[in-house]
Amino acid sequence: MRNRRIMFIGIAILLIFAGFICRLAQIQLFATTSFSRAHVNLITQSITQRTSQFVINNGRGILLDRTGKVKLNDVEQPALVLFPFLKNRKWPVEKLARIINVPAADMTSAIKRAKEAFVFRGQSLKLTKEQMKQINQLHIVGVQALKVRQPSKEWSDSYVLGTTKENPTAIQKLYPDLLKNGNVTTQTPIGVLGMEKAFDPFLLSKNETKLLYHTSASGEPLFDNSVRVSSKANTEYYPLKVKTTLDTAIQKLAEQAAAKHGLKKGGVVILDAVTSDLLSMVSLPQMDAHHPFANGNQMLKAQYPGSVFKIVTAAAAIQNNLVNDEETFNCNLNPYGTGQGERQLGALNFEDSFAQSCNYTFATLANRLMETDDQTLTRFGKALGLTDKVGWTDDVFRLQNFQQFPDEESNVIWAKGADHHDSKAIAQTAIGQLNVRLTPLSVANMMATISRGGEKQSVRSATEVDYNQPSGVKLTTFPKEGLGDSRLESYTILRLQALLRDVVKDKKGTGHALADASYPVAGKSGTAETDKGHTNEWFAGYFPADDPKYAMVVVNLDHHPGDHKTYEIYHDLVDDLHQLDEARHS
């Protein structure tokens, strides 16, 4: 019995050792380039553990402005790269300090804090060609002067361009074939927000270039102390270039106007009124690089619109022949007609009710409309592009349902299960309250739609993807596309255009503060109570009113009543865009 037990134990031990040997054989011989479900390249990982490296060029695709000349996400700039093992060596730091005109102590202090290779002083250190030549002639191990790809400062609003992060789980799901073929690794950064996320299939890095030092366990460089360059670059065609619709000059104006008036939460959307192409987008608070998902792009989130939604109610009333020029409404009443309203406006006709934003008028008209068709507000919202997402979406190559605005939320007019026959619910919906939520992007597109006579188009953020060639050979294009067949009648659009212009022209109109702007403005204000007891203040419009070039929305979110930054920002931007246009045409 005892001998049997010993035999079983011996066999178990042999099996365990055999398992260890098989596992070692798998690791060392059979699965060195694709280990485990994560397809880890063990050879690469082994080398990585014995190297000190710095990425010169991450090989990621380039985002260009609408001219195709300005790089928005990254630019190559002269830089001084220092490796952390310098802290344990004697090297002529004083000579280097004299060349770049900085205190030697600044460099030694930065190196002591460093855990990996870094660009000294980032983009604030401006190196000349002569300085770079002198630095490299010193032949200091761990010191390199070269052109390094760094984040561009042309576009500071990060939510529009977005950001990249390492996400092994996502890269395995999105790019299994590229991972298997070794074109990417689980450490390859992918886009997680904004345009970086939307165009990631085109921008994804396959051509990273690095500086490498083989190092010992203590971090000291081995062999001949020389630096190696590792690259798989195929610069004939890659990296790809995405030509966006963004205008850097307009973006700077929008950012400056928002900062000047202290906008804390909210933002600006500016579209080309003719094409609905995105020219500028500002979202505040700005993105925190360490917590990029903390706030999100407020211009792509569905927000309470308030009286901006009265445009939909007005369109339905006009097209259904409910507007009687002789009828007046008691605008001293609240929306339900059961008591006094917050503003005492007296008896107003339809046009004056729109200009002065009378709640009672539009609540009354909406109830009349819904008596005969409880889908009226939804149908007219659809005709103005407010029931579907407005960002460009289509199939591109093997990419089905490719979205240029993947973070765009859906609008809401009626919540699921809402009572379309409740008079109070109808009244609240008609004036943009209750369950109504609209993204600022979709509202800006609605204004562009009205400005060009009712033709609905999706919003583009990019027009084409080009190969990395001077001749600009195109890989693909993103053509203009419509947003469904439903649209308003021409007469309805003409009446809406007149109403929107009166909001600014009428001395009692809610947008009269914009009457003296450099371009004539047509638009609609909106004030909505939010869940937090604060208000959202909107102004949405287009200009010049007689020959529209821009559709613009400015919104101040979750602020205390009485704070009118929205109009101040809007006015400044209309004036600034007028001045910019004159300068460009002079």
Tab-separated table of N, CA and C in Angstrom, residues 155 157-161 246-247 249-272 277-286 296-301 303 405 439-445 459 537-541 543 550-557 565-574 576-577:
chain	number	residue	atom	x	y	z
A	155	TRP	N	-4.531	73.548	-32.085
A	155	TRP	CA	-5.931	73.268	-31.743
A	155	TRP	C	-5.973	72.845	-30.291
A	157	ASP	N	-8.635	72.779	-28.140
A	157	ASP	CA	-9.845	72.166	-27.603
A	157	ASP	C	-9.822	70.669	-27.889
A	158	SER	N	-9.441	69.889	-26.891
A	158	SER	CA	-9.135	68.483	-27.111
A	158	SER	C	-10.351	67.628	-27.448
A	159	TYR	N	-11.545	68.000	-27.012
A	159	TYR	CA	-12.703	67.155	-27.251
A	159	TYR	C	-13.038	67.022	-28.728
A	160	VAL	N	-12.700	67.990	-29.528
A	160	VAL	CA	-12.997	67.915	-30.960
A	160	VAL	C	-12.067	66.907	-31.624
A	161	LEU	N	-10.774	67.088	-31.440
A	161	LEU	CA	-9.818	66.159	-32.015
A	161	LEU	C	-9.804	64.846	-31.257
A	246	LEU	N	-12.207	71.495	-40.482
A	246	LEU	CA	-11.975	72.486	-39.426
A	246	LEU	C	-11.160	73.672	-39.921
A	247	ASP	N	-11.501	74.842	-39.413
A	247	ASP	CA	-10.832	76.090	-39.759
A	247	ASP	C	-10.095	76.584	-38.516
A	249	ALA	N	-8.340	79.277	-37.864
A	249	ALA	CA	-8.538	80.686	-37.498
A	249	ALA	C	-9.874	80.875	-36.789
A	250	ILE	N	-10.929	80.227	-37.303
A	250	ILE	CA	-12.251	80.344	-36.678
A	250	ILE	C	-12.260	79.671	-35.317
A	251	GLN	N	-11.557	78.546	-35.194
A	251	GLN	CA	-11.484	77.865	-33.906
A	251	GLN	C	-10.850	78.755	-32.842
A	252	LYS	N	-9.776	79.435	-33.207
A	252	LYS	CA	-9.115	80.322	-32.252
A	252	LYS	C	-10.039	81.456	-31.821
A	253	LEU	N	-10.807	82.001	-32.761
A	253	LEU	CA	-11.757	83.059	-32.419
A	253	LEU	C	-12.806	82.550	-31.439
A	254	ALA	N	-13.306	81.339	-31.666
A	254	ALA	CA	-14.333	80.772	-30.794
A	254	ALA	C	-13.782	80.514	-29.400
A	255	GLU	N	-12.586	79.972	-29.327
A	255	GLU	CA	-11.969	79.713	-28.024
A	255	GLU	C	-11.731	81.016	-27.260
A	256	GLN	N	-11.250	82.033	-27.968
A	256	GLN	CA	-10.964	83.319	-27.335
A	256	GLN	C	-12.235	83.979	-26.819
A	257	ALA	N	-13.310	83.914	-27.593
A	257	ALA	CA	-14.573	84.535	-27.175
A	257	ALA	C	-15.127	83.836	-25.932
A	258	ALA	N	-15.076	82.510	-25.903
A	258	ALA	CA	-15.566	81.767	-24.740
A	258	ALA	C	-14.733	82.087	-23.501
A	259	ALA	N	-13.413	82.184	-23.668
A	259	ALA	CA	-12.527	82.483	-22.541
A	259	ALA	C	-12.711	83.925	-22.060
A	260	LYS	N	-12.883	84.843	-22.994
A	260	LYS	CA	-13.040	86.262	-22.660
A	260	LYS	C	-14.232	86.487	-21.742
A	261	HIS	N	-15.331	85.782	-21.987
A	261	HIS	CA	-16.552	85.994	-21.217
A	261	HIS	C	-16.735	84.958	-20.106
A	262	GLY	N	-15.699	84.192	-19.852
A	262	GLY	CA	-15.706	83.303	-18.692
A	262	GLY	C	-16.704	82.164	-18.759
A	263	LEU	N	-16.936	81.616	-19.948
A	263	LEU	CA	-17.847	80.481	-20.077
A	263	LEU	C	-17.247	79.273	-19.371
A	264	LYS	N	-17.976	78.703	-18.440
A	264	LYS	CA	-17.488	77.576	-17.646
A	264	LYS	C	-17.947	76.233	-18.204
A	265	LYS	N	-19.221	76.157	-18.552
A	265	LYS	CA	-19.785	74.919	-19.089
A	265	LYS	C	-20.694	75.270	-20.257
A	266	GLY	N	-20.455	74.632	-21.381
A	266	GLY	CA	-21.221	74.939	-22.583
A	266	GLY	C	-20.308	74.904	-23.775
A	267	GLY	N	-20.557	75.796	-24.739
A	267	GLY	CA	-19.667	75.815	-25.879
A	267	GLY	C	-20.235	76.490	-27.100
A	268	VAL	N	-19.546	76.251	-28.217
A	268	VAL	CA	-19.849	76.904	-29.488
A	268	VAL	C	-19.779	75.860	-30.600
A	269	VAL	N	-20.715	75.923	-31.523
A	269	VAL	CA	-20.660	75.124	-32.754
A	269	VAL	C	-20.826	76.079	-33.928
A	270	ILE	N	-19.913	76.021	-34.877
A	270	ILE	CA	-20.012	76.850	-36.080
A	270	ILE	C	-19.943	75.938	-37.302
A	271	LEU	N	-20.972	76.015	-38.146
A	271	LEU	CA	-21.039	75.230	-39.375
A	271	LEU	C	-20.983	76.145	-40.587
A	272	ASP	N	-20.512	75.608	-41.688
A	272	ASP	CA	-20.662	76.267	-42.987
A	272	ASP	C	-22.139	76.141	-43.352
A	277	ASP	N	-20.745	71.650	-43.172
A	277	ASP	CA	-19.444	71.169	-42.696
A	277	ASP	C	-19.077	71.869	-41.395
A	278	LEU	N	-18.475	71.124	-40.477
A	278	LEU	CA	-18.065	71.679	-39.188
A	278	LEU	C	-16.819	72.537	-39.354
A	279	LEU	N	-16.925	73.807	-38.964
A	279	LEU	CA	-15.792	74.727	-39.027
A	279	LEU	C	-15.102	74.857	-37.677
A	280	SER	N	-15.887	74.799	-36.610
A	280	SER	CA	-15.321	74.996	-35.270
A	280	SER	C	-16.249	74.387	-34.232
A	281	MET	N	-15.631	73.876	-33.165
A	281	MET	CA	-16.412	73.378	-32.041
A	281	MET	C	-15.613	73.574	-30.764
A	282	VAL	N	-16.229	74.230	-29.796
A	282	VAL	CA	-15.629	74.429	-28.478
A	282	VAL	C	-16.535	73.778	-27.445
A	283	SER	N	-15.960	72.952	-26.593
A	283	SER	CA	-16.723	72.322	-25.511
A	283	SER	C	-16.015	72.581	-24.195
A	284	LEU	N	-16.777	73.098	-23.236
A	284	LEU	CA	-16.222	73.392	-21.911
A	284	LEU	C	-17.037	72.666	-20.847
A	285	PRO	N	-16.378	72.190	-19.766
A	285	PRO	CA	-14.953	72.299	-19.457
A	285	PRO	C	-14.107	71.527	-20.461
A	286	GLN	N	-12.845	72.000	-20.634
A	286	GLN	CA	-11.946	71.320	-21.543
A	286	GLN	C	-11.591	69.941	-21.002
A	296	GLY	N	-16.924	64.902	-21.150
A	296	GLY	CA	-17.453	64.615	-22.477
A	296	GLY	C	-17.666	65.887	-23.285
A	297	ASN	N	-17.897	65.714	-24.564
A	297	ASN	CA	-18.131	66.845	-25.463
A	297	ASN	C	-19.576	67.314	-25.312
A	298	GLN	N	-19.757	68.470	-24.655
A	298	GLN	CA	-21.105	68.986	-24.378
A	298	GLN	C	-21.871	69.327	-25.655
A	299	MET	N	-21.157	69.573	-26.746
A	299	MET	CA	-21.824	69.921	-28.000
A	299	MET	C	-22.408	68.692	-28.703
A	300	LEU	N	-22.032	67.513	-28.230
A	300	LEU	CA	-22.579	66.279	-28.790
A	300	LEU	C	-23.526	65.590	-27.816
A	301	LYS	N	-23.754	66.231	-26.670
A	301	LYS	CA	-24.689	65.685	-25.688
A	301	LYS	C	-26.057	66.326	-25.858
A	303	GLN	N	-29.137	68.198	-24.734
A	303	GLN	CA	-29.361	69.178	-23.674
A	303	GLN	C	-30.794	69.717	-23.748
A	405	PHE	N	-18.974	61.233	-36.156
A	405	PHE	CA	-19.171	61.733	-34.792
A	405	PHE	C	-19.644	60.576	-33.908
A	439	THR	N	-29.009	67.999	-29.139
A	439	THR	CA	-27.581	68.309	-29.123
A	439	THR	C	-27.352	69.659	-29.791
A	440	PRO	N	-26.419	70.461	-29.282
A	440	PRO	CA	-26.089	71.718	-29.963
A	440	PRO	C	-25.679	71.509	-31.415
A	441	LEU	N	-25.029	70.380	-31.732
A	441	LEU	CA	-24.659	70.112	-33.120
A	441	LEU	C	-25.898	70.011	-34.000
A	442	SER	N	-26.926	69.308	-33.524
A	442	SER	CA	-28.146	69.154	-34.330
A	442	SER	C	-28.906	70.469	-34.450
A	443	VAL	N	-28.861	71.307	-33.423
A	443	VAL	CA	-29.531	72.608	-33.485
A	443	VAL	C	-28.821	73.513	-34.494
A	444	ALA	N	-27.486	73.493	-34.482
A	444	ALA	CA	-26.739	74.274	-35.467
A	444	ALA	C	-27.085	73.801	-36.876
A	445	ASN	N	-27.222	72.490	-37.049
A	445	ASN	CA	-27.558	71.957	-38.370
A	445	ASN	C	-28.983	72.326	-38.776
A	459	VAL	N	-23.784	66.496	-41.135
A	459	VAL	CA	-22.622	67.321	-40.775
A	459	VAL	C	-21.353	66.492	-40.971
A	537	GLU	N	-28.869	78.520	-21.336
A	537	GLU	CA	-29.178	79.684	-22.176
A	537	GLU	C	-28.576	79.470	-23.555
A	538	TRP	N	-29.433	79.526	-24.577
A	538	TRP	CA	-29.027	79.290	-25.957
A	538	TRP	C	-29.217	80.535	-26.816
A	539	PHE	N	-28.407	80.640	-27.847
A	539	PHE	CA	-28.788	81.422	-29.013
A	539	PHE	C	-28.291	80.652	-30.221
A	540	ALA	N	-29.247	80.353	-31.118
A	540	ALA	CA	-28.947	79.600	-32.328
A	540	ALA	C	-29.378	80.426	-33.524
A	541	GLY	N	-28.518	80.540	-34.524
A	541	GLY	CA	-28.881	81.348	-35.674
A	541	GLY	C	-27.966	81.141	-36.856
A	543	PHE	N	-25.978	83.652	-40.250
A	543	PHE	CA	-25.626	85.000	-40.716
A	543	PHE	C	-24.614	84.893	-41.845
A	550	TYR	N	-22.651	81.287	-42.311
A	550	TYR	CA	-22.391	80.544	-41.076
A	550	TYR	C	-23.696	80.219	-40.355
A	551	ALA	N	-23.751	79.026	-39.788
A	551	ALA	CA	-24.795	78.683	-38.822
A	551	ALA	C	-24.077	78.457	-37.498
A	552	MET	N	-24.572	79.098	-36.431
A	552	MET	CA	-23.824	79.061	-35.178
A	552	MET	C	-24.747	78.910	-33.983
A	553	VAL	N	-24.295	78.113	-33.030
A	553	VAL	CA	-24.977	77.949	-31.748
A	553	VAL	C	-23.989	78.267	-30.637
A	554	VAL	N	-24.440	79.054	-29.677
A	554	VAL	CA	-23.696	79.283	-28.443
A	554	VAL	C	-24.613	78.899	-27.296
A	555	VAL	N	-24.115	78.086	-26.382
A	555	VAL	CA	-24.953	77.653	-25.268
A	555	VAL	C	-24.163	77.709	-23.964
A	556	ASN	N	-24.821	78.277	-22.950
A	556	ASN	CA	-24.264	78.369	-21.600
A	556	ASN	C	-25.070	77.408	-20.726
A	557	LEU	N	-24.449	76.330	-20.288
A	557	LEU	CA	-25.156	75.248	-19.613
A	557	LEU	C	-25.084	75.349	-18.092
A	565	LYS	N	-23.969	85.454	-20.803
A	565	LYS	CA	-22.734	85.295	-21.587
A	565	LYS	C	-23.026	84.902	-23.036
A	566	THR	N	-24.089	84.165	-23.243
A	566	THR	CA	-24.392	83.634	-24.570
A	566	THR	C	-24.450	84.742	-25.619
A	567	TYR	N	-25.187	85.814	-25.344
A	567	TYR	CA	-25.337	86.900	-26.307
A	567	TYR	C	-24.011	87.631	-26.527
A	568	GLU	N	-23.251	87.799	-25.449
A	568	GLU	CA	-21.967	88.501	-25.558
A	568	GLU	C	-21.000	87.717	-26.428
A	569	ILE	N	-20.945	86.394	-26.221
A	569	ILE	CA	-20.067	85.551	-27.034
A	569	ILE	C	-20.524	85.551	-28.486
A	570	TYR	N	-21.833	85.437	-28.683
A	570	TYR	CA	-22.377	85.404	-30.052
A	570	TYR	C	-22.044	86.691	-30.800
A	571	HIS	N	-22.260	87.818	-30.131
A	571	HIS	CA	-21.994	89.125	-30.750
A	571	HIS	C	-20.526	89.240	-31.143
A	572	ASP	N	-19.645	88.885	-30.226
A	572	ASP	CA	-18.209	88.969	-30.509
A	572	ASP	C	-17.826	88.106	-31.707
A	573	LEU	N	-18.381	86.905	-31.769
A	573	LEU	CA	-18.015	85.998	-32.845
A	573	LEU	C	-18.545	86.466	-34.197
A	574	VAL	N	-19.746	87.024	-34.238
A	574	VAL	CA	-20.258	87.568	-35.498
A	574	VAL	C	-19.340	88.680	-35.990
A	576	ASP	N	-16.163	89.134	-35.154
A	576	ASP	CA	-14.846	88.567	-35.470
A	576	ASP	C	-14.853	87.855	-36.820
A	577	LEU	N	-15.919	87.130	-37.112
A	577	LEU	CA	-16.000	86.422	-38.385
A	577	LEU	C	-16.145	87.397	-39.552
